[in-house]
Amino acid sequence: MEISDEYIEKELLPLLKPCARPDVKRLAISYILGMTGDTQGRTLIGEKLKFVEAILSFAADEDHVVRKDAVEEVGLKRFVQAISNIDFNKNTNMNQLPAVLMNLAQVQDVRQELVSHHEDLLQNLLPFMSFAPSVIRRRGIIGIVKNCCFEYDLHSVLLGPEVDLLPRLLLPLAGPEEFDEDDMERLPPDLQYLPPTQTREPDPESRKMLVQALTKLSSTRSGRAYLKEKNAYVILRELHKWEKVEDNLSTLMDLIDILIADEPQEGMEDLHKVEIPLDIAKKFEENP
């Protein structure tokens, strides 16, 4: 039997409301999962925008079972599309969705798909690292990026021209300070000659995650070399003078120590692969 638009409107969509009772939401999402067992059901979910929007409204639900099933049902591509389109379902607060994906990005398969997907999923999220209207959305996106930096084998992709992540991480940490010509020329173009109105990320937690992402990138020899080549140190040095949050200062100093230290001996260049003292290991081993 063909599932009509009328059936969707009158029978299914009323079950997919965030205000519904928890047991109703669980039953509804369970029923929808069952619909994907045939081609018609999968097509319905993929093509009916109202249906997709309704399912995505469950992706930030308080019930972890409902959240998990909603994301699984819609798929990572659709999920990223919802996050990166600020006009997607204006009737629902979508600013919480990045935090859901940040948690999902603790899983390696999710991180690899975000970075390696041929439709540039991660790149579609990067502009929201500076999304002024919502610190919640901004913080979630930065958390996603930080977690993706745990994919050491993909650091070359993250730092390469396809993603070009370094300027995205450094710009929110940069202030209006001026540098001498030599230091300025070594910075990525997006960091050169910033205006006097340039301001740093105001959210302390977001600043900390940006530094943690840079620390993960610096745990490989190639990543450290790239950060040094692009003169990331001068941005971090000025940030250290400005930062007032003690925990952030400690995290930042760990990164600066790595960048100014002599390179490890041969065979120990990739710091995440070798056994190192506990006080050094803590700089890299914060869970995603």
mmCIF file of C-alpha atoms in Angstrom, residues 22-275:
data_model
loop_
_atom_site.group_PDB
_atom_site.id
_atom_site.type_symbol
_atom_site.label_atom_id
_atom_site.label_comp_id
_atom_site.label_asym_id
_atom_site.label_seq_id
_atom_site.Cartn_x
_atom_site.Cartn_y
_atom_site.Cartn_z
ATOM 1 C CA PRO A 22 8.467 9.775 26.286
ATOM 2 C CA ASP A 23 6.733 6.430 25.747
ATOM 3 C CA VAL A 24 4.911 7.777 22.683
ATOM 4 C CA LYS A 25 8.153 9.116 21.214
ATOM 5 C CA ARG A 26 9.891 5.784 21.725
ATOM 6 C CA LEU A 27 7.034 3.913 20.067
ATOM 7 C CA ALA A 28 6.963 6.391 17.189
ATOM 8 C CA ILE A 29 10.667 6.204 16.461
ATOM 9 C CA SER A 30 10.585 2.414 16.789
ATOM 10 C CA TYR A 31 7.763 2.273 14.253
ATOM 11 C CA ILE A 32 9.697 4.512 11.870
ATOM 12 C CA LEU A 33 12.769 2.306 12.159
ATOM 13 C CA GLY A 34 10.611 -0.610 11.125
ATOM 14 C CA MET A 35 9.460 1.295 8.054
ATOM 15 C CA THR A 36 12.993 1.319 6.668
ATOM 16 C CA GLY A 37 12.817 -2.402 6.064
ATOM 17 C CA ASP A 38 11.521 -1.826 2.548
ATOM 18 C CA THR A 39 12.298 0.536 -0.320
ATOM 19 C CA GLN A 40 9.085 2.513 0.047
ATOM 20 C CA GLY A 41 9.792 3.316 3.678
ATOM 21 C CA ARG A 42 13.367 4.390 2.991
ATOM 22 C CA THR A 43 12.215 6.588 0.114
ATOM 23 C CA LEU A 44 9.596 8.184 2.327
ATOM 24 C CA ILE A 45 12.133 9.154 4.958
ATOM 25 C CA GLY A 46 14.597 10.420 2.390
ATOM 26 C CA GLU A 47 12.186 12.526 0.352
ATOM 27 C CA LYS A 48 9.482 13.867 2.673
ATOM 28 C CA LEU A 49 11.012 17.011 4.161
ATOM 29 C CA LYS A 50 8.433 17.382 6.916
ATOM 30 C CA PHE A 51 9.125 13.816 7.982
ATOM 31 C CA VAL A 52 12.881 14.399 8.074
ATOM 32 C CA GLU A 53 12.422 17.628 10.037
ATOM 33 C CA ALA A 54 10.198 15.884 12.546
ATOM 34 C CA ILE A 55 12.679 13.053 13.083
ATOM 35 C CA LEU A 56 15.532 15.528 13.454
ATOM 36 C CA SER A 57 13.596 17.344 16.153
ATOM 37 C CA PHE A 58 14.128 14.142 18.173
ATOM 38 C CA ALA A 59 17.892 14.285 17.667
ATOM 39 C CA ALA A 60 18.241 16.644 20.625
ATOM 40 C CA ASP A 61 15.687 14.815 22.762
ATOM 41 C CA GLU A 62 16.345 14.222 26.463
ATOM 42 C CA ASP A 63 15.816 10.483 25.962
ATOM 43 C CA HIS A 64 19.105 8.973 24.757
ATOM 44 C CA VAL A 65 17.320 6.082 23.013
ATOM 45 C CA VAL A 66 15.175 8.493 21.007
ATOM 46 C CA ARG A 67 18.247 10.615 20.160
ATOM 47 C CA LYS A 68 20.265 7.642 18.962
ATOM 48 C CA ASP A 69 17.478 6.204 16.828
ATOM 49 C CA ALA A 70 16.636 9.585 15.297
ATOM 50 C CA VAL A 71 20.194 10.199 14.121
ATOM 51 C CA GLU A 72 20.550 6.626 12.882
ATOM 52 C CA GLU A 73 17.321 6.953 10.954
ATOM 53 C CA VAL A 74 18.095 10.202 9.178
ATOM 54 C CA GLY A 75 21.742 9.442 8.412
ATOM 55 C CA LEU A 76 24.903 11.490 8.868
ATOM 56 C CA LYS A 77 24.578 13.374 5.586
ATOM 57 C CA ARG A 78 21.060 14.606 6.357
ATOM 58 C CA PHE A 79 22.113 15.383 9.904
ATOM 59 C CA VAL A 80 24.945 17.616 8.703
ATOM 60 C CA GLN A 81 22.611 19.291 6.221
ATOM 61 C CA ALA A 82 20.219 20.139 9.033
ATOM 62 C CA ILE A 83 23.004 21.630 11.148
ATOM 63 C CA SER A 84 24.513 23.646 8.314
ATOM 64 C CA ASN A 85 21.199 25.122 7.148
ATOM 65 C CA ILE A 86 20.019 27.734 9.649
ATOM 66 C CA ASP A 87 16.608 27.827 7.967
ATOM 67 C CA PHE A 88 16.042 24.105 8.421
ATOM 68 C CA ASN A 89 12.841 23.645 10.440
ATOM 69 C CA LYS A 90 12.467 27.094 12.001
ATOM 70 C CA ASN A 91 9.823 25.699 14.337
ATOM 71 C CA THR A 92 12.433 23.677 16.235
ATOM 72 C CA ASN A 93 15.573 24.867 18.006
ATOM 73 C CA MET A 94 18.324 23.199 15.989
ATOM 74 C CA ASN A 95 21.192 24.808 17.895
ATOM 75 C CA GLN A 96 21.443 21.705 20.089
ATOM 76 C CA LEU A 97 22.084 19.380 17.142
ATOM 77 C CA PRO A 98 25.859 20.020 16.902
ATOM 78 C CA ALA A 99 26.259 18.840 20.499
ATOM 79 C CA VAL A 100 24.579 15.568 19.519
ATOM 80 C CA LEU A 101 26.946 15.133 16.579
ATOM 81 C CA MET A 102 29.884 16.069 18.821
ATOM 82 C CA ASN A 103 28.995 13.104 21.028
ATOM 83 C CA LEU A 104 28.580 10.849 18.004
ATOM 84 C CA ALA A 105 32.012 11.957 16.774
ATOM 85 C CA GLN A 106 33.560 10.158 19.721
ATOM 86 C CA VAL A 107 33.137 7.093 17.489
ATOM 87 C CA GLN A 108 35.922 6.549 14.970
ATOM 88 C CA ASP A 109 33.629 5.549 12.101
ATOM 89 C CA VAL A 110 31.682 8.795 12.442
ATOM 90 C CA ARG A 111 34.860 10.891 12.516
ATOM 91 C CA GLN A 112 36.245 9.163 9.452
ATOM 92 C CA GLU A 113 33.021 9.640 7.528
ATOM 93 C CA LEU A 114 32.884 13.323 8.438
ATOM 94 C CA VAL A 115 36.444 13.932 7.238
ATOM 95 C CA SER A 116 36.580 11.556 4.282
ATOM 96 C CA HIS A 117 33.057 11.831 2.853
ATOM 97 C CA HIS A 118 33.089 12.845 -0.796
ATOM 98 C CA GLU A 119 30.417 15.485 -0.161
ATOM 99 C CA ASP A 120 32.607 17.494 2.237
ATOM 100 C CA LEU A 121 30.532 16.976 5.360
ATOM 101 C CA LEU A 122 33.070 18.506 7.732
ATOM 102 C CA GLN A 123 33.720 21.451 5.421
ATOM 103 C CA ASN A 124 30.008 22.272 5.476
ATOM 104 C CA LEU A 125 30.163 22.629 9.257
ATOM 105 C CA LEU A 126 33.299 24.773 9.512
ATOM 106 C CA PRO A 127 31.668 28.179 8.855
ATOM 107 C CA PHE A 128 29.618 27.692 12.016
ATOM 108 C CA MET A 129 32.760 27.746 14.157
ATOM 109 C CA SER A 130 32.207 31.514 14.173
ATOM 110 C CA PHE A 131 28.391 31.507 14.279
ATOM 111 C CA ALA A 132 27.747 34.588 16.418
ATOM 112 C CA PRO A 133 23.980 34.144 17.031
ATOM 113 C CA SER A 134 24.398 30.956 19.095
ATOM 114 C CA VAL A 135 27.259 29.974 21.380
ATOM 115 C CA ILE A 136 25.620 26.556 21.782
ATOM 116 C CA ARG A 137 25.787 25.824 18.055
ATOM 117 C CA ARG A 138 29.287 27.297 17.825
ATOM 118 C CA ARG A 139 30.581 25.271 20.762
ATOM 119 C CA GLY A 140 29.097 22.076 19.356
ATOM 120 C CA ILE A 141 30.744 22.596 15.967
ATOM 121 C CA ILE A 142 34.116 23.288 17.578
ATOM 122 C CA GLY A 143 33.685 20.106 19.611
ATOM 123 C CA ILE A 144 33.019 18.123 16.431
ATOM 124 C CA VAL A 145 36.181 19.533 14.861
ATOM 125 C CA LYS A 146 38.219 18.760 17.973
ATOM 126 C CA ASN A 147 37.036 15.160 17.963
ATOM 127 C CA CYS A 148 37.913 14.789 14.279
ATOM 128 C CA CYS A 149 41.485 15.769 15.173
ATOM 129 C CA PHE A 150 41.757 12.434 17.001
ATOM 130 C CA GLU A 151 42.027 10.808 13.564
ATOM 131 C CA TYR A 152 45.818 10.968 13.332
ATOM 132 C CA ASP A 153 45.942 9.309 9.931
ATOM 133 C CA LEU A 154 43.739 12.085 8.554
ATOM 134 C CA HIS A 155 45.785 15.017 9.856
ATOM 135 C CA SER A 156 47.199 15.549 6.378
ATOM 136 C CA VAL A 157 43.647 15.936 5.059
ATOM 137 C CA LEU A 158 42.592 18.249 7.878
ATOM 138 C CA LEU A 159 45.621 20.498 7.408
ATOM 139 C CA GLY A 160 45.727 20.214 3.619
ATOM 140 C CA PRO A 161 44.066 22.536 1.104
ATOM 141 C CA GLU A 162 40.881 20.462 0.948
ATOM 142 C CA VAL A 163 39.879 21.283 4.536
ATOM 143 C CA ASP A 164 42.492 23.926 5.491
ATOM 144 C CA LEU A 165 41.626 23.615 9.161
ATOM 145 C CA LEU A 166 44.495 25.559 10.739
ATOM 146 C CA PRO A 167 43.192 29.087 9.960
ATOM 147 C CA ARG A 168 39.747 28.028 11.200
ATOM 148 C CA LEU A 169 41.248 27.005 14.532
ATOM 149 C CA LEU A 170 43.565 29.975 14.939
ATOM 150 C CA LEU A 171 41.297 32.834 13.862
ATOM 151 C CA PRO A 172 38.919 32.595 16.868
ATOM 152 C CA LEU A 173 42.001 32.656 19.120
ATOM 153 C CA ALA A 174 43.520 35.712 17.450
ATOM 154 C CA GLY A 175 43.209 39.281 18.652
ATOM 155 C CA PRO A 176 43.998 42.624 17.015
ATOM 156 C CA GLU A 177 47.711 42.503 17.852
ATOM 157 C CA GLU A 178 50.188 43.580 15.205
ATOM 158 C CA PHE A 179 53.284 41.552 14.348
ATOM 159 C CA ASP A 180 56.517 42.428 12.636
ATOM 160 C CA GLU A 181 56.713 41.818 8.915
ATOM 161 C CA ASP A 182 58.542 38.495 9.188
ATOM 162 C CA ASP A 183 56.053 36.999 11.651
ATOM 163 C CA MET A 184 53.117 38.356 9.673
ATOM 164 C CA GLU A 185 54.257 36.874 6.372
ATOM 165 C CA ARG A 186 54.627 33.414 7.896
ATOM 166 C CA LEU A 187 51.033 33.342 9.134
ATOM 167 C CA PRO A 188 48.250 31.838 6.992
ATOM 168 C CA PRO A 189 46.728 34.562 4.777
ATOM 169 C CA ASP A 190 43.498 34.624 6.791
ATOM 170 C CA LEU A 191 45.498 35.561 9.898
ATOM 171 C CA GLN A 192 47.520 38.360 8.324
ATOM 172 C CA TYR A 193 46.785 42.042 8.943
ATOM 173 C CA LEU A 194 43.682 41.499 11.036
ATOM 174 C CA PRO A 195 41.648 44.654 11.702
ATOM 175 C CA PRO A 196 41.711 46.501 15.052
ATOM 176 C CA THR A 197 38.170 45.230 15.605
ATOM 177 C CA GLN A 198 39.279 41.577 15.645
ATOM 178 C CA THR A 199 38.015 39.837 18.789
ATOM 179 C CA ARG A 200 38.688 36.424 20.288
ATOM 180 C CA GLU A 201 36.133 33.703 20.898
ATOM 181 C CA PRO A 202 34.270 34.878 24.033
ATOM 182 C CA ASP A 203 33.265 31.406 25.254
ATOM 183 C CA PRO A 204 35.987 29.883 27.493
ATOM 184 C CA GLU A 205 34.964 26.288 26.760
ATOM 185 C CA SER A 206 35.135 26.897 23.016
ATOM 186 C CA ARG A 207 38.588 28.463 23.345
ATOM 187 C CA LYS A 208 39.783 25.463 25.311
ATOM 188 C CA MET A 209 38.517 23.020 22.682
ATOM 189 C CA LEU A 210 40.204 25.020 19.916
ATOM 190 C CA VAL A 211 43.516 24.717 21.751
ATOM 191 C CA GLN A 212 42.905 21.018 22.394
ATOM 192 C CA ALA A 213 42.319 20.488 18.673
ATOM 193 C CA LEU A 214 45.625 22.195 17.886
ATOM 194 C CA THR A 215 47.316 20.024 20.506
ATOM 195 C CA LYS A 216 46.010 16.867 18.848
ATOM 196 C CA LEU A 217 47.274 18.100 15.485
ATOM 197 C CA SER A 218 50.680 18.770 17.028
ATOM 198 C CA SER A 219 50.994 15.195 18.270
ATOM 199 C CA THR A 220 52.229 14.079 14.851
ATOM 200 C CA ARG A 221 55.541 15.181 13.415
ATOM 201 C CA SER A 222 53.959 16.496 10.230
ATOM 202 C CA GLY A 223 51.315 18.383 12.192
ATOM 203 C CA ARG A 224 53.883 20.047 14.446
ATOM 204 C CA ALA A 225 55.986 20.985 11.453
ATOM 205 C CA TYR A 226 52.998 22.578 9.760
ATOM 206 C CA LEU A 227 51.971 24.570 12.847
ATOM 207 C CA LYS A 228 55.539 25.813 13.191
ATOM 208 C CA GLU A 229 55.807 26.641 9.497
ATOM 209 C CA LYS A 230 52.595 28.680 9.677
ATOM 210 C CA ASN A 231 53.824 30.505 12.792
ATOM 211 C CA ALA A 232 50.932 29.403 14.987
ATOM 212 C CA TYR A 233 53.126 30.146 17.989
ATOM 213 C CA VAL A 234 52.764 33.935 17.730
ATOM 214 C CA ILE A 235 48.956 33.686 17.858
ATOM 215 C CA LEU A 236 49.177 31.390 20.878
ATOM 216 C CA ARG A 237 51.753 33.623 22.573
ATOM 217 C CA GLU A 238 49.423 36.619 22.391
ATOM 218 C CA LEU A 239 46.490 34.489 23.490
ATOM 219 C CA HIS A 240 48.488 33.454 26.550
ATOM 220 C CA LYS A 241 48.940 37.123 27.490
ATOM 221 C CA TRP A 242 45.195 37.720 27.118
ATOM 222 C CA GLU A 243 43.652 34.540 28.567
ATOM 223 C CA LYS A 244 42.334 34.847 32.136
ATOM 224 C CA VAL A 245 40.797 31.395 32.705
ATOM 225 C CA GLU A 246 43.282 29.302 34.674
ATOM 226 C CA ASP A 247 42.306 25.949 33.182
ATOM 227 C CA ASN A 248 42.570 27.385 29.679
ATOM 228 C CA LEU A 249 45.995 28.811 30.463
ATOM 229 C CA SER A 250 47.210 25.382 31.536
ATOM 230 C CA THR A 251 45.895 23.751 28.350
ATOM 231 C CA LEU A 252 47.423 26.514 26.251
ATOM 232 C CA MET A 253 50.805 26.258 27.956
ATOM 233 C CA ASP A 254 50.893 22.527 27.236
ATOM 234 C CA LEU A 255 50.535 23.291 23.530
ATOM 235 C CA ILE A 256 53.114 26.066 23.559
ATOM 236 C CA ASP A 257 55.595 23.765 25.309
ATOM 237 C CA ILE A 258 55.168 21.208 22.531
ATOM 238 C CA LEU A 259 55.731 23.769 19.788
ATOM 239 C CA ILE A 260 58.843 25.349 21.288
ATOM 240 C CA ALA A 261 60.462 22.110 22.452
ATOM 241 C CA ASP A 262 63.161 20.312 20.495
ATOM 242 C CA GLU A 263 61.870 17.583 18.219
ATOM 243 C CA PRO A 264 61.779 14.079 19.755
ATOM 244 C CA GLN A 265 64.467 11.621 18.738
ATOM 245 C CA GLU A 266 64.021 9.396 15.705
ATOM 246 C CA GLY A 267 61.288 6.823 16.157
ATOM 247 C CA MET A 268 59.392 8.947 18.683
ATOM 248 C CA GLU A 269 58.199 11.728 16.393
ATOM 249 C CA ASP A 270 54.529 10.770 16.596
ATOM 250 C CA LEU A 271 53.891 11.360 20.270
ATOM 251 C CA HIS A 272 50.599 9.481 20.417
ATOM 252 C CA LYS A 273 52.363 6.245 19.422
ATOM 253 C CA VAL A 274 55.078 6.169 22.058
ATOM 254 C CA GLU A 275 55.160 5.718 25.790
#
